[in-house]
N, CA, C and O atoms as a DFTB+ gen file, in Angstrom:
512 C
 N C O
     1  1      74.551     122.264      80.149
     2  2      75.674     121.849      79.325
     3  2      75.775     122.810      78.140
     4  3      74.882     122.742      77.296
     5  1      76.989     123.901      77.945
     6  2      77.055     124.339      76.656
     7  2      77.303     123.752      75.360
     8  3      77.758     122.621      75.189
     9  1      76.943     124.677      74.341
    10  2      76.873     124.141      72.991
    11  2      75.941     122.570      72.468
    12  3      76.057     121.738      71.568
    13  1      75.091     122.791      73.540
    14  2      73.955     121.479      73.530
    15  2      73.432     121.500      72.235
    16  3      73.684     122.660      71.911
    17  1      72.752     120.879      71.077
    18  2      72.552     121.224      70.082
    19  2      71.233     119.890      70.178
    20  3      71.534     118.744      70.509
    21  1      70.341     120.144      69.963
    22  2      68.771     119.417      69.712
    23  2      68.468     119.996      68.110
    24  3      68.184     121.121      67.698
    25  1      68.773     117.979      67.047
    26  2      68.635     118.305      66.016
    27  2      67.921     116.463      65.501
    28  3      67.881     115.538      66.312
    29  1      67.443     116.344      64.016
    30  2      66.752     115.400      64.160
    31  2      67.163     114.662      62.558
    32  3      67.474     115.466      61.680
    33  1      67.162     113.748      62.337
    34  2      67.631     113.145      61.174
    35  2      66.065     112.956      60.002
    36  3      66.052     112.483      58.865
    37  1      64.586     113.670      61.027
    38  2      63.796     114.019      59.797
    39  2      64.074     115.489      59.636
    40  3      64.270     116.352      60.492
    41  1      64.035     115.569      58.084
    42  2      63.866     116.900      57.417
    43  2      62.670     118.000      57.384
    44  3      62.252     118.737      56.491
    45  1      62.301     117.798      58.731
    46  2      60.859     118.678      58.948
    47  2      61.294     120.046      58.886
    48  3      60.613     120.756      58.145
    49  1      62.081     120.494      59.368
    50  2      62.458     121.587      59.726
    51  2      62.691     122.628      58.463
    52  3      62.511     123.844      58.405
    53  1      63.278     121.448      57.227
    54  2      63.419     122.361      55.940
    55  2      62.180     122.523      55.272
    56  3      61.352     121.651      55.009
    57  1      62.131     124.354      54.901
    58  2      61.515     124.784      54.092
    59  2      61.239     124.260      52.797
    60  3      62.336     124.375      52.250
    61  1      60.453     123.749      51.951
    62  2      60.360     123.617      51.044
    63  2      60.455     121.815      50.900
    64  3      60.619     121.046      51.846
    65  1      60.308     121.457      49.524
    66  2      60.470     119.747      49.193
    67  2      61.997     119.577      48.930
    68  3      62.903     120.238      48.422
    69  1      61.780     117.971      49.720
    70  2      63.055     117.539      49.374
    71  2      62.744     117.048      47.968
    72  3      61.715     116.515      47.554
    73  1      64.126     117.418      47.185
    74  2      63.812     117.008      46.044
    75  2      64.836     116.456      45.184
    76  3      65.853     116.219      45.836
    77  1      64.944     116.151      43.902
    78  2      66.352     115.250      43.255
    79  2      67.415     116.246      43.907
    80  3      68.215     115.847      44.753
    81  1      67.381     117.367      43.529
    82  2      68.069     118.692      43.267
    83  2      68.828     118.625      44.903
    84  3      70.041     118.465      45.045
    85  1      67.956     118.766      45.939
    86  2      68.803     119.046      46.433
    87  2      68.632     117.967      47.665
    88  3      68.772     118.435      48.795
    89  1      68.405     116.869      47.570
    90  2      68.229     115.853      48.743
    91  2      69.725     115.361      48.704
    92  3      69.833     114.441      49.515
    93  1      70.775     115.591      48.148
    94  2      72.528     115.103      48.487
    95  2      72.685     116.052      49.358
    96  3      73.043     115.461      50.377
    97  1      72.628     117.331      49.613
    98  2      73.280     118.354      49.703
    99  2      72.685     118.319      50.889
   100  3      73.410     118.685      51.814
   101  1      71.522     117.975      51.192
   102  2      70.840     117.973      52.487
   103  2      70.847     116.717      53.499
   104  3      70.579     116.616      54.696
   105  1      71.187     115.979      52.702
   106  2      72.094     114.799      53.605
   107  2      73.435     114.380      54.021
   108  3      73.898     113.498      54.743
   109  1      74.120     115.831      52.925
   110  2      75.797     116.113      53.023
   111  2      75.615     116.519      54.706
   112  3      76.074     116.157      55.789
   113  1      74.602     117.544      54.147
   114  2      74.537     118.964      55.747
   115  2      74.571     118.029      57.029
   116  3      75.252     118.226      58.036
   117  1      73.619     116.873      56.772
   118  2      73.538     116.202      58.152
   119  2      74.332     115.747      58.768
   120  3      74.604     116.081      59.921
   121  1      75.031     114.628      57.926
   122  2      76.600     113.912      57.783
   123  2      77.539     114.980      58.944
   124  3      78.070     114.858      60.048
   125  1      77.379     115.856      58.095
   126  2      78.723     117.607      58.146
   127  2      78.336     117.484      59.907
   128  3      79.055     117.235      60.874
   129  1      76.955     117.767      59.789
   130  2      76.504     118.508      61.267
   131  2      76.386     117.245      62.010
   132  3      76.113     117.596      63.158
   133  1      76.453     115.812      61.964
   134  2      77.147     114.668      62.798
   135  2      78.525     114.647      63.502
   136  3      78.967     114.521      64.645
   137  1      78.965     114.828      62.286
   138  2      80.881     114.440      62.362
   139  2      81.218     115.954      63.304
   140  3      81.668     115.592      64.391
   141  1      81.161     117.123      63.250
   142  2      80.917     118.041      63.707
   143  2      81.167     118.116      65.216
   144  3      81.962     118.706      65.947
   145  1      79.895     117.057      65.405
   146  2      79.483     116.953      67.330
   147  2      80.600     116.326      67.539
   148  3      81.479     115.876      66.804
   149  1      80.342     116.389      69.201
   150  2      81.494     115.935      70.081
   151  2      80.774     113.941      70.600
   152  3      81.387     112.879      70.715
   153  1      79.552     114.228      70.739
   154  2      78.563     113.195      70.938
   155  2      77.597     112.947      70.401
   156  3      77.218     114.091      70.148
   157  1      76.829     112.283      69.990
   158  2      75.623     111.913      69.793
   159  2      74.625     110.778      70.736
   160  3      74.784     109.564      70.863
   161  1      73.644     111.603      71.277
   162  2      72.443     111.189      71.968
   163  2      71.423     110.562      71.219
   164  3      71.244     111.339      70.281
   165  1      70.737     109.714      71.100
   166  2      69.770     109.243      70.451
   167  2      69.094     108.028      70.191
   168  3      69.642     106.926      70.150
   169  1      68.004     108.232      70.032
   170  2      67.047     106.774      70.143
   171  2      66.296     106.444      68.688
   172  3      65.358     105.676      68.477
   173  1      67.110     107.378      67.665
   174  2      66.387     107.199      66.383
   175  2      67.415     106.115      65.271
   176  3      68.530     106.627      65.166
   177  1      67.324     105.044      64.608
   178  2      68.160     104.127      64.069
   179  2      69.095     105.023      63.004
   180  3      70.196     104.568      62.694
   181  1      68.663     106.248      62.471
   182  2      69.248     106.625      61.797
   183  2      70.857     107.736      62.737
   184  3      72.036     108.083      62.657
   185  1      70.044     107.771      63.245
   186  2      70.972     109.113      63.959
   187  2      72.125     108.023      64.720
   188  3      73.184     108.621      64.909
   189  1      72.172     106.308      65.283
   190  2      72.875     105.620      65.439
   191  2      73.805     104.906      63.536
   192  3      74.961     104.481      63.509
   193  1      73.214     104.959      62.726
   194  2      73.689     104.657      61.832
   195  2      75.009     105.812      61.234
   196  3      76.160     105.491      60.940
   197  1      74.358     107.279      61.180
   198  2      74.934     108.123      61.118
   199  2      76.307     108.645      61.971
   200  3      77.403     109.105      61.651
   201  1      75.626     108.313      63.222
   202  2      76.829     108.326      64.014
   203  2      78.167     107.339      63.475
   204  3      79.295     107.685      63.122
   205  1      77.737     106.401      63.539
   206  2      78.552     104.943      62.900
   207  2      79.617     105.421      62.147
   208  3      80.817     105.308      62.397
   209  1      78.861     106.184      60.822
   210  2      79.203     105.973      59.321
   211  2      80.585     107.801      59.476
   212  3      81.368     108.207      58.617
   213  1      80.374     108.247      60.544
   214  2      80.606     109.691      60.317
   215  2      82.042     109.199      61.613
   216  3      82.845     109.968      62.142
   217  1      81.957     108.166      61.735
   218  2      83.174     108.209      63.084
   219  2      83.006     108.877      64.769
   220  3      83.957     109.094      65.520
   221  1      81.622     109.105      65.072
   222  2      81.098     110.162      66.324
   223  2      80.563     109.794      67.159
   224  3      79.337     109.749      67.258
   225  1      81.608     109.334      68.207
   226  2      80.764     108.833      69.660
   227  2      79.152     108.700      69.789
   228  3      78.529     109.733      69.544
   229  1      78.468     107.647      70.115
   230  2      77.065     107.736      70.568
   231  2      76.631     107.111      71.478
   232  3      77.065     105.986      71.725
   233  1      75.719     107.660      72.163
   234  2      75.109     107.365      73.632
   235  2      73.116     106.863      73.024
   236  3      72.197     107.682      73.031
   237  1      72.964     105.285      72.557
   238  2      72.252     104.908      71.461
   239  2      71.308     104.069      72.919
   240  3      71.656     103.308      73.823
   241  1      69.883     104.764      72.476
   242  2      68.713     104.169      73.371
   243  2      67.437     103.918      72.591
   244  3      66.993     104.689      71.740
   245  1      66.746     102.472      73.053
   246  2      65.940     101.951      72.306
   247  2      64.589     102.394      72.408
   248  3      64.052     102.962      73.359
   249  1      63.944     101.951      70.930
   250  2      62.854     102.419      70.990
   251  2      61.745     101.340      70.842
   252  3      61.961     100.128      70.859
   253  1      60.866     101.768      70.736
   254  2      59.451     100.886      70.906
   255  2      59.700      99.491      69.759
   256  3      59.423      98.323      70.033
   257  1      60.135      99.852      68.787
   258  2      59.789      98.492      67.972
   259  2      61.376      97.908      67.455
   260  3      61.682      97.437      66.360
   261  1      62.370      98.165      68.869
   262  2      63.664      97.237      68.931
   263  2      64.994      97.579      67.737
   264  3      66.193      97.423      67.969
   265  1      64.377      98.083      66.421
   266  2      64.933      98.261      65.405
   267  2      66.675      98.711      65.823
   268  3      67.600      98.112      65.274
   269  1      66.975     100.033      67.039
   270  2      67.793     100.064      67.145
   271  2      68.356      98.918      67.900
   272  3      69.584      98.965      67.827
   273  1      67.885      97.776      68.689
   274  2      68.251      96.794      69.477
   275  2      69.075      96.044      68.624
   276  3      70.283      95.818      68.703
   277  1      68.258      95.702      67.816
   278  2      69.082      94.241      66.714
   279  2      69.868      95.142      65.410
   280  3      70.288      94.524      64.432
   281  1      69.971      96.214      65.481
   282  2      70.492      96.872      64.217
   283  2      72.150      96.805      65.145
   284  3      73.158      96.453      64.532
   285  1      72.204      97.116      66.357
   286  2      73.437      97.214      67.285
   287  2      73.519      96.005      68.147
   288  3      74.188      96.234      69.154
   289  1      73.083      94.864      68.084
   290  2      73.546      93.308      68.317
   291  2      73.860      92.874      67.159
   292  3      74.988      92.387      67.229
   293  1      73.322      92.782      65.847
   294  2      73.843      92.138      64.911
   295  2      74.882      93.009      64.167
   296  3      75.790      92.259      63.805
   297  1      75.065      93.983      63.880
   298  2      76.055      94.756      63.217
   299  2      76.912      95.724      63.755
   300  3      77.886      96.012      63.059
   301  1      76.783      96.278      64.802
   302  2      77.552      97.142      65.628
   303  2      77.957      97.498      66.649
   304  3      78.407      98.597      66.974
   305  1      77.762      96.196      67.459
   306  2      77.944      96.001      68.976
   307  2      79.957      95.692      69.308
   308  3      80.452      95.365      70.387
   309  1      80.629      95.915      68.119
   310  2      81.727      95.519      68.173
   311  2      82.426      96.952      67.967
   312  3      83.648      97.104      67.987
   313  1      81.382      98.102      67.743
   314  2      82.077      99.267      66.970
   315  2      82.083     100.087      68.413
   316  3      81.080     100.278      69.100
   317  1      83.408     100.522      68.719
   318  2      83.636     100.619      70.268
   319  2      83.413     102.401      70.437
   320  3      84.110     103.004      71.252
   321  1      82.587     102.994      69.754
   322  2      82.286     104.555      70.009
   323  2      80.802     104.754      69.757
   324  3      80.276     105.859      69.890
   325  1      79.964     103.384      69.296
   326  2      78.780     103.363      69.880
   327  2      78.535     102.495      70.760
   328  3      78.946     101.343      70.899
   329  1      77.609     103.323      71.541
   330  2      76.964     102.620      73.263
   331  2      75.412     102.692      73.332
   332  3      74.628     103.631      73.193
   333  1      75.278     101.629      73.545
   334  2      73.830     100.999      73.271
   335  2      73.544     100.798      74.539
   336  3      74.336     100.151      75.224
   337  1      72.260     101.356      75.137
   338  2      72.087     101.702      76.354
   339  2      71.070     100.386      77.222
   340  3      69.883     100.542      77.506
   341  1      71.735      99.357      77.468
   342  2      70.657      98.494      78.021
   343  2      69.795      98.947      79.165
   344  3      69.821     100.023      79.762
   345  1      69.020      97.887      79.344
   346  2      68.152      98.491      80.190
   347  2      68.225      97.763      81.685
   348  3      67.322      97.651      82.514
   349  1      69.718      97.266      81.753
   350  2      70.442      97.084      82.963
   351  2      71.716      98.393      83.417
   352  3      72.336      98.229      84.468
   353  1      71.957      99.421      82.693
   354  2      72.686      99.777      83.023
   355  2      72.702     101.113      83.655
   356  3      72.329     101.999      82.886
   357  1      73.081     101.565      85.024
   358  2      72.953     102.395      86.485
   359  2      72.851     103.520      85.451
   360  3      72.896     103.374      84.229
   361  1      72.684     104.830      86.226
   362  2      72.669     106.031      85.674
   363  2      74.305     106.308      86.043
   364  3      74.933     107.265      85.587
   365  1      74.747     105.511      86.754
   366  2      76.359     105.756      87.003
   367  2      76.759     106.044      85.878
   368  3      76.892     107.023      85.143
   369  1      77.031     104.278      85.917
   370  2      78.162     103.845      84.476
   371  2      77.388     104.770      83.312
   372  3      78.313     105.450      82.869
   373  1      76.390     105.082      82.715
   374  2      75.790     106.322      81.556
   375  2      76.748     107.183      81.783
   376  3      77.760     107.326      81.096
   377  1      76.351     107.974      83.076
   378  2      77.636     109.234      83.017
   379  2      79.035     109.264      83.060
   380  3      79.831     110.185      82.883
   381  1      79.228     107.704      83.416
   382  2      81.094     107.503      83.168
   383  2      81.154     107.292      81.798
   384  3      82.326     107.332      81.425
   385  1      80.082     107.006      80.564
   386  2      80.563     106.637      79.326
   387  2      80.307     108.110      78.769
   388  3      80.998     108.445      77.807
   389  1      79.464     108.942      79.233
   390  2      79.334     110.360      78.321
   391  2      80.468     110.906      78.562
   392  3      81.090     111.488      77.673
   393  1      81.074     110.760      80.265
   394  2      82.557     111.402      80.586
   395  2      83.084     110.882      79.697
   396  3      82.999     111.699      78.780
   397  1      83.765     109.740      79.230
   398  2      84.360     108.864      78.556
   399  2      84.521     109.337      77.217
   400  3      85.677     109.505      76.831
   401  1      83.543     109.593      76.409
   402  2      83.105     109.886      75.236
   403  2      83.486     111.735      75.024
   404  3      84.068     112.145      74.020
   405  1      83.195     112.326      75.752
   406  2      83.345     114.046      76.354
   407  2      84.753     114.818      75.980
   408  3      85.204     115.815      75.416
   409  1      85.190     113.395      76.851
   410  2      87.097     113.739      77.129
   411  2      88.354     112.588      76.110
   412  3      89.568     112.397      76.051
   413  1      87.118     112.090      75.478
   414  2      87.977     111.387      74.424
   415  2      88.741     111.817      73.503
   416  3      88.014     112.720      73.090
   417  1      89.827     111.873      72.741
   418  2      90.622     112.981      71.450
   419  2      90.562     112.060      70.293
   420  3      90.983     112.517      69.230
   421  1      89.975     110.466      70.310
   422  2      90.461     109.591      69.568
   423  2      89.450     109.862      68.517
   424  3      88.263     110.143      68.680
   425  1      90.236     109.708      67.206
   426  2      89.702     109.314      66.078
   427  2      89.742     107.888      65.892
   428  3      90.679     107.096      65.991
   429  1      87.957     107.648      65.463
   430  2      87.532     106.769      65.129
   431  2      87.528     105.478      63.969
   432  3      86.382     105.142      63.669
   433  1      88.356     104.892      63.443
   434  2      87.997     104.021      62.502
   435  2      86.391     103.921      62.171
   436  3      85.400     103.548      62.799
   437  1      86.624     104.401      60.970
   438  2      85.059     103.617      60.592
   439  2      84.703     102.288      60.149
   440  3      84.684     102.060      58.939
   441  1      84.367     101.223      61.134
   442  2      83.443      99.866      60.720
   443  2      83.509      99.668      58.705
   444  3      82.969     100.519      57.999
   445  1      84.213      98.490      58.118
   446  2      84.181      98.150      56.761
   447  2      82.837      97.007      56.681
   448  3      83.005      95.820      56.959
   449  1      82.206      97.275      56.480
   450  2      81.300      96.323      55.995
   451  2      81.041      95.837      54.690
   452  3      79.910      95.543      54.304
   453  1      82.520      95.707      53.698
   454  2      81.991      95.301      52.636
   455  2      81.722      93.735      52.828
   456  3      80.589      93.392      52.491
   457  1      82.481      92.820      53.263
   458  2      82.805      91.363      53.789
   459  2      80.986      91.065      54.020
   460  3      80.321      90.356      53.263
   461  1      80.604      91.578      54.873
   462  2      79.092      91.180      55.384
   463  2      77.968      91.342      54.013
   464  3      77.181      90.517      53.550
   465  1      78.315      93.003      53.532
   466  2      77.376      92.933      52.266
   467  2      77.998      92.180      50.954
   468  3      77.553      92.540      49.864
   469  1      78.442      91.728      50.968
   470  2      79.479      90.729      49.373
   471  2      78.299      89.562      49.064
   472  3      78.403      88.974      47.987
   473  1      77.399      89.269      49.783
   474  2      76.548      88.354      49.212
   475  2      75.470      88.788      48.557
   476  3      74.925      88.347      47.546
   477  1      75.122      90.059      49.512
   478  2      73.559      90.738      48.605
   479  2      74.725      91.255      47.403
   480  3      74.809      90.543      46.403
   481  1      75.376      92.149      47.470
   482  2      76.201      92.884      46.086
   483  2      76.224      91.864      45.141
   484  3      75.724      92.119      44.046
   485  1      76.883      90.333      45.408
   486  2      76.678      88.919      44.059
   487  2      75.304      88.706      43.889
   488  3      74.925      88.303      42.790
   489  1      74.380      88.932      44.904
   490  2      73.248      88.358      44.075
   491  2      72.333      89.427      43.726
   492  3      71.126      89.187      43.782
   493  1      72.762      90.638      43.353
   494  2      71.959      91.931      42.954
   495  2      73.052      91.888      41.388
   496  3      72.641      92.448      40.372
   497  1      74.253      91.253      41.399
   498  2      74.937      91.689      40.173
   499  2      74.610      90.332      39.479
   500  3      74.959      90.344      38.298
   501  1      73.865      88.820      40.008
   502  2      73.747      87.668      39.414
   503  2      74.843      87.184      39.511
   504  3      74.887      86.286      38.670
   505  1      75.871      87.247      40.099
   506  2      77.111      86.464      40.679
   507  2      76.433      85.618      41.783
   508  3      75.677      85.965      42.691
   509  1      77.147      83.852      41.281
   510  2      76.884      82.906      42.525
   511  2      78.410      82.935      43.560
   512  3      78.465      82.274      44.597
């Protein structure tokens, strides 16, 4: 597959400390280099969150301690450009949703979640 790109939402790869200075700029880059792709592959909660937040198809598989399971049943199983890969589903239907996802042109709405967070936000500001 061209323009395959194998990249990771830890910052191992950068030289040097993340630091006040420049830890925005290096989480701008990631964002940038999300929205960017055509897809996103991945089994890491962040790289499904990211996907989410950036509008970018994802093909989302679980890992050992579920985190992405219940992070995409309780909050994002309704957001229709991430795909959460059960562990009922053929290697078919996978490659009809990467086709799916591949040959898609649609821009994404991004998911509002202020409604869901409005209770922690009142009780972090002392609003009942």
């Amino acid at each position: 597959m061209e323009n395959l790109k194998e990249s990771d939402t830890v910052v191992s790869s950068f030289e040097g400390k993340v630091t006040e200075q420049n830890r925005e700029k290096l989480f701008l880059n990631k964002l940038q280099e999300f929205q960017e792709s055509k897809l996103i592959v991945t089994d890491r909660l962040h790289g499904m969150i990211f996907a989410c937040i950036t509008g970018t198809p994802a093909i989302v598989f679980d890992n050992s301690n579920h985190k992405i399971k219940y992070t995409y049943h309780d909050w994002l199983k309704d957001v229709p450009y991430i795909y959460f890969v059960e562990d009922s589903v053929s290697l078919n239907d996978l490659e009809e949703k990467v086709c799916q996802f591949l040959g898609d042109e649609n821009e994404y709405n991004i998911p509002n979640f202020n409604r869901e967070y409005q209770a922690v936000v009142n009780l972090l500001k002392g609003v009942s």
